[in-house]
Structures are given as C-alpha cells and as structure tokens.
mmCIF file of C-alpha atoms in Angstrom:
data_model
loop_
_atom_site.group_PDB
_atom_site.id
_atom_site.type_symbol
_atom_site.label_atom_id
_atom_site.label_comp_id
_atom_site.label_asym_id
_atom_site.label_seq_id
_atom_site.Cartn_x
_atom_site.Cartn_y
_atom_site.Cartn_z
ATOM 1 C CA MET S 1 -108.292 -114.434 20.324
ATOM 2 C CA SER S 2 -104.771 -114.913 21.346
ATOM 3 C CA ALA S 3 -102.365 -115.142 18.835
ATOM 4 C CA GLY S 4 -101.726 -118.882 19.934
ATOM 5 C CA ALA S 5 -104.870 -119.676 18.581
ATOM 6 C CA GLY S 6 -104.259 -117.838 15.043
ATOM 7 C CA SER S 7 -101.309 -119.648 14.723
ATOM 8 C CA ARG S 8 -102.912 -122.768 15.059
ATOM 9 C CA THR S 9 -106.011 -121.591 12.819
ATOM 10 C CA GLY S 10 -103.119 -120.634 10.082
ATOM 11 C CA TRP S 11 -101.576 -123.669 10.475
ATOM 12 C CA ALA S 12 -104.436 -126.078 9.686
ATOM 13 C CA LYS S 13 -105.561 -123.402 6.480
ATOM 14 C CA CYS S 14 -101.926 -124.426 5.246
ATOM 15 C CA LEU S 15 -102.314 -127.908 5.946
ATOM 16 C CA LEU S 16 -105.774 -128.213 4.387
ATOM 17 C CA ALA S 17 -104.472 -125.787 0.739
ATOM 18 C CA VAL S 18 -101.260 -128.346 0.576
ATOM 19 C CA PRO S 19 -103.199 -131.432 -0.893
ATOM 20 C CA LEU S 20 -105.019 -129.023 -2.587
ATOM 21 C CA ALA S 21 -102.309 -127.711 -4.175
ATOM 22 C CA LEU S 22 -100.960 -131.062 -5.224
ATOM 23 C CA ALA S 23 -104.182 -132.262 -6.602
ATOM 24 C CA ALA S 24 -104.099 -129.053 -9.092
ATOM 25 C CA ALA S 25 -101.425 -129.219 -10.241
ATOM 26 C CA ASP S 26 -101.431 -133.335 -10.618
ATOM 27 C CA LEU S 27 -104.826 -132.526 -12.693
ATOM 28 C CA ALA S 28 -103.363 -129.949 -14.468
ATOM 29 C CA ALA S 29 -100.133 -131.685 -15.765
ATOM 30 C CA GLN S 30 -102.367 -134.551 -16.845
ATOM 31 C CA ALA S 31 -104.531 -132.077 -19.263
ATOM 32 C CA ARG S 32 -100.880 -131.055 -20.475
ATOM 33 C CA ARG S 33 -100.335 -134.448 -21.639
ATOM 34 C CA ALA S 34 -100.906 -135.603 -24.890
ATOM 35 C CA ASP S 35 -102.071 -139.253 -23.360
ATOM 36 C CA PRO S 36 -104.576 -140.050 -21.156
ATOM 37 C CA PRO S 37 -104.418 -140.618 -17.676
ATOM 38 C CA VAL S 38 -103.619 -143.677 -16.020
ATOM 39 C CA ARG S 39 -106.638 -145.890 -14.954
ATOM 40 C CA GLN S 40 -107.017 -148.799 -12.824
ATOM 41 C CA PRO S 41 -105.814 -152.151 -14.325
ATOM 42 C CA MET S 42 -109.346 -154.648 -15.974
ATOM 43 C CA LEU S 43 -109.252 -157.606 -13.293
ATOM 44 C CA ILE S 44 -110.421 -159.666 -16.663
ATOM 45 C CA ARG S 45 -108.488 -159.474 -19.401
ATOM 46 C CA PRO S 46 -111.076 -159.168 -23.050
ATOM 47 C CA ILE S 47 -110.899 -161.877 -25.084
ATOM 48 C CA PRO S 48 -109.581 -161.007 -28.593
ATOM 49 C CA PRO S 49 -112.160 -161.698 -31.138
ATOM 50 C CA SER S 50 -109.180 -163.977 -32.658
ATOM 51 C CA GLU S 51 -109.584 -166.349 -29.974
ATOM 52 C CA LEU S 52 -113.525 -165.948 -29.711
ATOM 53 C CA VAL S 53 -114.763 -169.289 -30.300
ATOM 54 C CA ARG S 54 -117.684 -169.415 -32.637
ATOM 55 C CA PRO S 55 -121.118 -172.211 -31.779
ATOM 56 C CA GLU S 56 -121.007 -173.898 -34.927
ATOM 57 C CA ALA S 57 -116.811 -175.056 -34.369
ATOM 58 C CA ARG S 58 -117.741 -176.333 -30.440
ATOM 59 C CA ARG S 59 -117.946 -180.049 -30.217
ATOM 60 C CA PRO S 60 -120.711 -181.263 -29.415
ATOM 61 C CA ALA S 61 -120.839 -183.122 -25.907
ATOM 62 C CA PRO S 62 -120.574 -186.757 -26.141
ATOM 63 C CA SER S 63 -123.876 -188.225 -25.827
ATOM 64 C CA ALA S 64 -125.278 -190.844 -23.467
ATOM 65 C CA PRO S 65 -125.100 -194.237 -24.007
ATOM 66 C CA THR S 66 -128.504 -195.349 -24.267
ATOM 67 C CA HIS S 67 -127.211 -199.667 -23.277
ATOM 68 C CA ARG S 68 -125.424 -200.501 -20.595
ATOM 69 C CA PRO S 69 -121.687 -201.777 -22.025
ATOM 70 C CA GLY S 70 -120.453 -204.877 -21.740
ATOM 71 C CA SER S 71 -117.641 -203.854 -19.475
ATOM 72 C CA PRO S 72 -117.344 -202.892 -15.920
ATOM 73 C CA MET S 73 -119.092 -199.033 -14.921
ATOM 74 C CA ALA S 74 -117.165 -196.875 -12.254
ATOM 75 C CA GLY S 75 -117.951 -197.551 -8.866
ATOM 76 C CA GLU S 76 -119.635 -201.225 -9.780
ATOM 77 C CA ASP S 77 -116.778 -202.986 -7.277
ATOM 78 C CA LEU S 78 -118.283 -200.904 -4.285
ATOM 79 C CA PHE S 79 -121.495 -203.045 -4.230
ATOM 80 C CA LEU S 80 -119.620 -206.343 -4.178
ATOM 81 C CA ASP S 81 -118.258 -208.497 -1.064
ATOM 82 C CA ARG S 82 -115.031 -209.490 -2.428
ATOM 83 C CA GLU S 83 -114.496 -211.516 0.077
ATOM 84 C CA GLY S 84 -117.345 -213.403 0.349
ATOM 85 C CA PRO S 85 -117.458 -217.035 -0.880
ATOM 86 C CA ALA S 86 -119.448 -216.863 -3.607
ATOM 87 C CA HIS S 87 -117.611 -213.842 -5.636
ATOM 88 C CA GLY S 88 -115.912 -216.001 -7.828
ATOM 89 C CA ARG S 89 -119.301 -217.803 -8.736
ATOM 90 C CA LEU S 90 -121.668 -215.257 -9.516
ATOM 91 C CA GLN S 91 -122.355 -213.939 -12.181
ATOM 92 C CA LYS S 92 -120.730 -210.168 -12.088
ATOM 93 C CA PRO S 93 -123.223 -206.809 -12.729
ATOM 94 C CA HIS S 94 -121.457 -205.935 -16.119
ATOM 95 C CA GLU S 95 -121.756 -209.975 -17.123
ATOM 96 C CA ALA S 96 -125.758 -209.917 -16.241
ATOM 97 C CA LEU S 97 -126.318 -206.668 -17.913
ATOM 98 C CA ALA S 98 -124.919 -206.191 -20.389
ATOM 99 C CA GLY S 99 -127.146 -204.845 -23.384
ATOM 100 C CA PHE S 100 -129.525 -203.324 -21.109
ATOM 101 C CA PRO S 101 -131.387 -200.689 -21.656
ATOM 102 C CA LEU S 102 -130.132 -197.298 -19.641
ATOM 103 C CA ASP S 103 -132.300 -193.693 -18.712
ATOM 104 C CA ARG S 104 -131.446 -190.445 -18.794
ATOM 105 C CA GLY S 105 -129.211 -190.844 -15.335
ATOM 106 C CA GLY S 106 -127.376 -193.947 -16.380
ATOM 107 C CA PHE S 107 -129.817 -196.829 -14.392
ATOM 108 C CA VAL S 108 -131.194 -199.524 -15.763
ATOM 109 C CA ASP S 109 -134.690 -198.537 -17.432
ATOM 110 C CA TRP S 110 -136.329 -202.002 -16.029
ATOM 111 C CA SER S 111 -139.581 -200.975 -18.450
ATOM 112 C CA ALA S 112 -137.684 -200.770 -21.259
ATOM 113 C CA ALA S 113 -136.097 -204.027 -20.808
ATOM 114 C CA LEU S 114 -139.157 -206.031 -20.747
ATOM 115 C CA ALA S 115 -140.573 -203.928 -23.368
ATOM 116 C CA GLU S 116 -137.512 -204.865 -25.638
ATOM 117 C CA GLY S 117 -138.041 -208.866 -24.283
ATOM 118 C CA ARG S 118 -134.989 -209.026 -22.358
ATOM 119 C CA ILE S 119 -136.636 -210.190 -19.030
ATOM 120 C CA SER S 120 -139.790 -212.086 -18.736
ATOM 121 C CA PRO S 121 -140.886 -211.233 -15.061
ATOM 122 C CA ARG S 122 -142.223 -214.710 -13.177
ATOM 123 C CA ALA S 123 -145.926 -213.389 -11.368
ATOM 124 C CA ALA S 124 -144.933 -215.835 -8.777
ATOM 125 C CA LEU S 125 -142.348 -217.346 -7.126
ATOM 126 C CA GLY S 126 -143.379 -221.005 -8.465
ATOM 127 C CA GLY S 127 -143.975 -219.699 -11.645
ATOM 128 C CA GLY S 128 -147.567 -221.021 -12.848
ATOM 129 C CA ALA S 129 -149.580 -218.141 -12.655
ATOM 130 C CA ALA S 130 -150.327 -215.608 -15.202
ATOM 131 C CA PRO S 131 -149.798 -211.296 -14.702
ATOM 132 C CA VAL S 132 -152.713 -209.652 -14.311
ATOM 133 C CA PRO S 133 -153.225 -207.284 -16.568
ATOM 134 C CA HIS S 134 -154.507 -203.794 -15.173
ATOM 135 C CA ASP S 135 -154.219 -200.599 -17.544
ATOM 136 C CA LEU S 136 -155.176 -197.512 -16.377
ATOM 137 C CA ASP S 137 -153.695 -194.249 -15.803
ATOM 138 C CA VAL S 138 -154.024 -192.363 -12.461
ATOM 139 C CA ILE S 139 -153.431 -188.507 -12.514
ATOM 140 C CA LEU S 140 -152.005 -187.332 -8.942
ATOM 141 C CA ARG S 141 -152.567 -183.133 -9.367
ATOM 142 C CA ARG S 142 -151.859 -182.105 -5.749
ATOM 143 C CA THR S 143 -148.210 -181.701 -6.546
ATOM 144 C CA ARG S 144 -147.268 -177.942 -6.239
ATOM 145 C CA GLU S 145 -145.755 -175.874 -9.122
ATOM 146 C CA MET S 146 -144.355 -179.244 -10.398
ATOM 147 C CA PRO S 147 -146.096 -180.837 -12.939
ATOM 148 C CA TYR S 148 -148.924 -183.501 -12.345
ATOM 149 C CA VAL S 149 -147.847 -187.328 -11.953
ATOM 150 C CA ARG S 150 -148.902 -189.910 -13.893
ATOM 151 C CA PHE S 151 -149.141 -193.315 -11.657
ATOM 152 C CA SER S 152 -149.372 -196.210 -14.807
ATOM 153 C CA HIS S 153 -151.000 -199.124 -13.371
ATOM 154 C CA ARG S 154 -149.491 -200.747 -16.809
ATOM 155 C CA ALA S 155 -146.439 -200.605 -16.255
ATOM 156 C CA HIS S 156 -146.310 -201.656 -12.435
ATOM 157 C CA ALA S 157 -148.910 -204.524 -13.199
ATOM 158 C CA ALA S 158 -146.620 -206.211 -15.375
ATOM 159 C CA TRP S 159 -143.624 -206.951 -12.087
ATOM 160 C CA LEU S 160 -146.339 -206.250 -8.949
ATOM 161 C CA GLY S 161 -149.900 -208.269 -8.167
ATOM 162 C CA CYS S 162 -152.804 -205.775 -6.529
ATOM 163 C CA GLY S 163 -151.702 -207.057 -3.153
ATOM 164 C CA SER S 164 -147.932 -205.577 -3.465
ATOM 165 C CA CYS S 165 -149.551 -202.392 -3.021
ATOM 166 C CA HIS S 166 -153.413 -202.456 -2.011
ATOM 167 C CA PRO S 167 -153.877 -201.998 1.107
ATOM 168 C CA ALA S 168 -150.837 -200.977 2.283
ATOM 169 C CA PRO S 169 -148.898 -198.803 1.981
ATOM 170 C CA PHE S 170 -151.723 -197.803 -0.399
ATOM 171 C CA ALA S 171 -155.078 -197.412 -0.435
ATOM 172 C CA ALA S 172 -157.277 -198.931 -2.742
ATOM 173 C CA LYS S 173 -159.874 -195.853 -2.540
ATOM 174 C CA ALA S 174 -158.500 -193.248 -4.539
ATOM 175 C CA GLY S 175 -157.491 -189.967 -1.971
ATOM 176 C CA GLU S 176 -156.849 -192.104 0.698
ATOM 177 C CA SER S 177 -153.326 -192.453 0.412
ATOM 178 C CA VAL S 178 -151.126 -189.372 1.581
ATOM 179 C CA THR S 179 -148.190 -189.461 -0.416
ATOM 180 C CA THR S 180 -145.133 -186.417 -0.230
ATOM 181 C CA MET S 181 -141.386 -186.000 -1.343
ATOM 182 C CA GLU S 182 -140.723 -186.457 1.864
ATOM 183 C CA SER S 183 -141.827 -190.115 2.233
ATOM 184 C CA ILE S 184 -140.463 -191.399 -0.529
ATOM 185 C CA PHE S 185 -136.791 -190.373 0.258
ATOM 186 C CA ARG S 186 -137.504 -191.833 3.449
ATOM 187 C CA GLY S 187 -138.028 -195.349 2.499
ATOM 188 C CA GLN S 188 -141.769 -195.091 2.151
ATOM 189 C CA SER S 189 -144.706 -195.261 -0.241
ATOM 190 C CA CYS S 190 -143.424 -194.839 -3.532
ATOM 191 C CA GLY S 191 -139.647 -195.322 -1.744
ATOM 192 C CA MET S 192 -140.674 -198.542 -0.538
ATOM 193 C CA CYS S 193 -139.782 -199.838 -4.396
ATOM 194 C CA HIS S 194 -138.609 -196.741 -6.197
ATOM 195 C CA GLY S 195 -134.434 -195.868 -4.672
ATOM 196 C CA LYS S 196 -134.187 -200.071 -4.201
ATOM 197 C CA VAL S 197 -135.341 -202.421 -7.448
ATOM 198 C CA ALA S 198 -136.598 -199.429 -8.960
ATOM 199 C CA PHE S 199 -134.943 -196.252 -10.165
ATOM 200 C CA PRO S 200 -134.458 -193.432 -8.117
ATOM 201 C CA ALA S 201 -137.445 -190.240 -7.231
ATOM 202 C CA TRP S 202 -134.412 -188.105 -7.137
ATOM 203 C CA HIS S 203 -132.451 -188.645 -10.366
ATOM 204 C CA ALA S 204 -135.383 -188.248 -12.213
ATOM 205 C CA CYS S 205 -138.228 -186.181 -11.822
ATOM 206 C CA GLU S 206 -139.410 -185.992 -15.376
ATOM 207 C CA ARG S 207 -140.041 -189.719 -15.270
ATOM 208 C CA CYS S 208 -143.081 -189.331 -12.618
ATOM 209 C CA HIS S 209 -144.128 -185.474 -13.077
ATOM 210 C CA SER S 210 -144.989 -186.015 -17.092
ATOM 211 C CA VAL S 211 -148.161 -184.384 -17.421
ATOM 212 C CA ALA S 212 -148.496 -180.559 -17.743
ATOM 213 C CA ARG S 213 -150.296 -178.328 -15.328
ATOM 214 C CA PRO S 214 -152.864 -176.411 -17.511
ATOM 215 C CA GLY S 215 -151.040 -173.149 -19.139
ATOM 216 C CA GLY S 216 -147.709 -174.661 -17.900
ATOM 217 C CA ARG S 217 -145.351 -177.970 -19.453
ATOM 218 C CA ALA S 218 -144.146 -181.324 -18.046
ATOM 219 C CA ALA S 219 -140.997 -181.501 -16.901
ATOM 220 C CA ASP S 220 -138.281 -181.369 -18.875
ATOM 221 C CA GLY S 221 -137.845 -185.174 -21.248
ATOM 222 C CA GLY S 222 -141.536 -185.913 -21.148
ATOM 223 C CA GLY S 223 -141.682 -189.081 -19.283
ATOM 224 C CA ALA S 224 -142.790 -191.894 -20.502
ATOM 225 C CA PRO S 225 -145.665 -193.522 -18.641
ATOM 226 C CA THR S 226 -144.624 -196.635 -18.622
ATOM 227 C CA SER S 227 -141.209 -195.860 -17.213
ATOM 228 C CA ARG S 228 -140.546 -197.798 -14.473
#
C-alpha cells in the first residue's frame, strides 16, 4: 500500500473517532449530573386534575324542540319569493305551522300532527268522500345490513287513496317492485313523496328501518310504524 493510501485511511479513522468520542463524553457528563437528560418537549400538555371536568358537572345538551315555535326558523326566508305579488298576503310558514310536532330532524311530523287533530286531510279535492282505512304492515327484508323496513299502509292510507301508489310506482302484488335507496334519492319510488311533501329519507333512517333483524336491533330511535 502506498504512503498516500495509508494517509487517507488514517484520516478516515480520525474522522470517525471524533463524533464517537464526543458522544461518549456527552453520555458521561449526563451520568455525572444529578438532573435527568434533556428530553423532547411534549406536544400535548397533560390536563391537571384540577382542570378536569367531571361527567356529573357537565351541562346537559339542550333538548331539541318537540314542537315548531311561532317565530321564523333559520333559513325560512330562503324558500319564499319576496318579489312575488302575493308575498304580503300569504300566511307565512312559522304562522301556519306554529305548534306542530317535530321529528328528531326538526321536520314537521305530519303523522303526529294528524294524530293530534291539527290537520284533517280530505279524501278528495271536492270533499265528501271518506278515506278508505287499510291497516296492513308490510315488512321489507332485502335491506342488506340495515334493519328491516316496516311499511305501514295505515299511515299512508290516512292521506292517499290506493290509486296514488298502485299500480305505479308500486305493483299491488308483493315482490314485484324493487326499491333502492338510489332510486329514492333520485325522486323515484318512495322518493316521489319523501323529500318533497314528506320527510326526506336521508335524515331519519330509523323511521323506516324500524324492525330489528334476527339477532340484531332496530336503528337508533325506534321508528314508529305510523311515522310519515
């Protein structure tokens, strides 16, 4: 080996030895000190016990209103045509719906309003006809992992005649019509009413999926079979 190569090897050994020596000296100095070595600062400060809020001391969440107030609700004006010629003469929603029962989503529960006697739907536009009662529950079981759906004829027959749903959009024979959530969201099937004149299907799953599957449970909230 040439003298130049040996010189380069010696310099490399020296360069490696210097940081090792410095690290060893730092560890020895820390061992001699009484205080512990410097640690990485914590990113999250632990909460002292004096600042912890006990569960029993927390304020309960305000309960949602069960009936519609007599004052305008947030965003109500977005649905009104203020430039229309009849705007000043028409009854405002907060006036017409004051005191009406609300569901968990804050929408008017029309079945509850019917049960309370706040409304009395006509069976025909001209009046005189009487609604045809039909108290039959149909359980829809093709719901994948969701609880089964209970379709209440009684809740719907209080508003609609048979011809409103049969033969279109639903065949009168069980099993001949297919209903999917996609079709409902697109305004077909149940979505012809729900989301327009009845509660929207995307905000209260438990109102339809109210029957527990075998070994399972119903969706949170229960879902009354008479809910519209």
